[in-house]
Amino acid sequence: MLNDHNKISIVGCGKVGMTAAYAITLSGLANELVLVSRDKDRIDGEELDLEHGSMFLKHLEVIASNDYRDIKNSDVVVVTAGAAQKPGETRLDLTQKNLAIIDDIIPKIVKHSPGSIILIVSNPVDLLSYRAYKIADLPKGRVFGSGTSLDTARFRFHLSEFMGVNPRSIHAYVLGEHGDSSFPVISSAVVGGQLLSTFPGFSKEKVMKAYEKTKDAAYKIIQAKGATYYAIGTVVSHIVRSILRDSKSVSPASIPLHNYHGHSGIALSVPCVIGRNGVEDSLEIKLDWEEKKALEHSVNTLKGYL
Ligand code: NAD
């Protein structure tokens, strides 16, 4: 059964957290939105700024707080706290700083809202999701990362540019690490019911060019404007929608692997069914030899940082 009262909390309200908050505000998904930040003055300003659009939107109560007790009974808690990449830095360069933040905030989230689904967005999202999953000790699927859902959205956009087909009609995933060892799954990608590899105008070079643009996107955007936040804000709102509406939609999510193509003991992105219980299932899609090697490389890259 779907709830008629939905409460979302966002922990760490910098650029990504606030863009996600804005996307959620526009979506009309929630009745209550809690913004948790250490800087109460700034977050009070963010609350007011969101509230001033109220007359155009579905009613939403926004609460700015520096007290975790306010997240009580949240349906979803989104974690966007932590250092972000600076120009030239990789996501994995953030590991030590941001693992310490996860160690600090996950016990507080579980203490004050043990029934929530916890969505990790901070980077490196795979390592942080795995740590959060271990610390939280909640039922499987209730703690997961946004993973390569952003990379997949970027990939589908860049494919659409040369294919002349709406990104919604292109079913092609980027899987593995949300980072430099991610990989595109081309062998089973489908466009409007037709294998991508048989689509008129298909060439491996063009597809790999779309993937290279995807992989370099964060570096390019950070170099140009300091941070990326609009697309990830939209992705977070979409994942929250899948949870609250129990949509069972399939999207890549970063989850702990249990013998996935033979891999275990790390979290990274695989296609997942997302619904009211978080990640409700994962799909072991067929990979060709090259894609299996790429998955193994992603697993080994992340394990090197554990
Ligand atoms: P930002 O610096 O604008 O905001 C980070 C916020 O975290 C700040 O407001 C800071 O006060 C807060 N924070 C830090 N430690 C905290 C703690 N212990 N408790 C509560 N809040 C704390 O950075 P940003 O651009 O918003 O990026 C946030 C994170 O999201 C980064 O790790 C970034 O790499 C990541 N990110 C992920 C994706 C993705 O696809 N998963 C995309 C873009 C950015």
CSV table of C-alpha atoms and ligand atoms in Angstrom, one decimal, residues 11-18 36-39 42 68 79-85 91 94 98 101 104-105 108 120-125 128 146-147 150-151 154 178 227-229 232, ligand 1:
chain,number,residue,atom,x,y,z
A,11,VAL,CA,21.8,15.0,5.4
A,12,GLY,CA,24.5,17.4,4.2
A,13,CYS,CA,22.9,20.3,2.4
A,14,GLY,CA,25.6,21.6,0.1
A,15,LYS,CA,25.1,22.0,-3.7
A,16,VAL,CA,24.1,18.4,-4.3
A,17,GLY,CA,21.8,18.1,-1.3
A,18,MET,CA,20.0,21.4,-2.0
A,36,VAL,CA,20.0,18.4,8.1
A,37,SER,CA,23.1,20.6,8.2
A,38,ARG,CA,25.7,21.5,10.8
A,39,ASP,CA,25.4,25.2,9.7
A,42,ARG,CA,22.7,28.8,6.3
A,68,TYR,CA,19.0,14.3,14.0
A,79,VAL,CA,23.1,11.3,2.3
A,80,THR,CA,24.9,14.0,0.4
A,81,ALA,CA,27.3,15.1,3.2
A,82,GLY,CA,31.0,15.2,2.4
A,83,ALA,CA,33.9,16.6,0.5
A,84,ALA,CA,33.4,16.9,-3.3
A,85,GLN,CA,36.0,16.6,-6.0
A,91,ARG,CA,36.2,10.4,-6.7
A,94,LEU,CA,37.9,11.5,-1.4
A,98,ASN,CA,34.2,10.8,3.4
A,101,ILE,CA,31.8,11.3,7.6
A,104,ASP,CA,29.8,9.7,11.9
A,105,ILE,CA,26.4,10.1,10.4
A,108,LYS,CA,22.8,8.8,14.0
A,120,ILE,CA,24.0,7.3,-0.3
A,121,VAL,CA,25.0,9.9,-2.9
A,122,SER,CA,28.4,11.2,-1.5
A,123,ASN,CA,31.5,10.0,-3.2
A,124,PRO,CA,33.2,7.6,-3.7
A,125,VAL,CA,29.6,6.3,-3.6
A,128,LEU,CA,30.7,4.7,1.1
A,146,SER,CA,22.9,6.1,-6.4
A,147,GLY,CA,25.9,4.5,-8.2
A,150,LEU,CA,23.9,9.3,-13.1
A,151,ASP,CA,26.4,7.8,-15.5
A,154,ARG,CA,24.6,10.8,-19.1
A,178,HIS,CA,30.7,5.3,-10.3
A,227,ALA,CA,30.8,21.1,-9.2
A,228,THR,CA,28.1,19.0,-10.7
A,229,TYR,CA,24.6,19.0,-9.1
A,232,ILE,CA,22.4,14.3,-9.8
B,1,NAD,P1,29.4,20.7,-1.0
B,1,NAD,O1,30.7,21.0,-0.4
B,1,NAD,O2,28.6,21.7,-1.7
B,1,NAD,O3,28.4,20.1,0.2
B,1,NAD,C1,28.8,19.1,1.1
B,1,NAD,C2,28.1,19.4,2.4
B,1,NAD,O4,28.3,18.3,3.3
B,1,NAD,C3,28.5,20.7,3.0
B,1,NAD,O5,27.3,21.5,3.2
B,1,NAD,C4,29.0,20.3,4.4
B,1,NAD,O6,28.7,21.2,5.4
B,1,NAD,C5,28.3,18.9,4.6
B,1,NAD,N1,29.0,18.0,5.5
B,1,NAD,C6,30.3,17.7,5.6
B,1,NAD,N2,30.5,16.9,6.6
B,1,NAD,C7,29.3,16.7,7.2
B,1,NAD,C8,28.9,16.0,8.4
B,1,NAD,N3,29.7,15.2,9.1
B,1,NAD,N4,27.6,16.0,8.7
B,1,NAD,C9,26.7,16.8,8.0
B,1,NAD,N5,27.0,17.5,6.9
B,1,NAD,C10,28.3,17.4,6.5
B,1,NAD,O7,29.6,19.4,-1.9
B,1,NAD,P2,28.5,18.9,-3.1
B,1,NAD,O8,29.0,19.4,-4.4
B,1,NAD,O9,27.2,19.1,-2.5
B,1,NAD,O10,28.9,17.3,-3.1
B,1,NAD,C11,28.5,16.5,-2.0
B,1,NAD,C12,28.9,15.0,-2.3
B,1,NAD,O11,28.2,14.5,-3.4
B,1,NAD,C13,30.4,14.9,-2.7
B,1,NAD,O12,31.0,13.8,-2.0
B,1,NAD,C14,30.4,14.7,-4.2
B,1,NAD,O13,31.5,14.1,-4.7
B,1,NAD,C15,29.1,13.9,-4.3
B,1,NAD,N6,28.5,13.8,-5.6
B,1,NAD,C16,28.0,12.6,-6.0
B,1,NAD,C17,27.4,12.4,-7.2
B,1,NAD,C18,26.9,11.0,-7.6
B,1,NAD,O14,26.6,10.8,-8.8
B,1,NAD,N7,26.8,10.1,-6.6
B,1,NAD,C19,27.3,13.5,-8.1
B,1,NAD,C20,27.8,14.7,-7.7
B,1,NAD,C21,28.4,14.9,-6.5
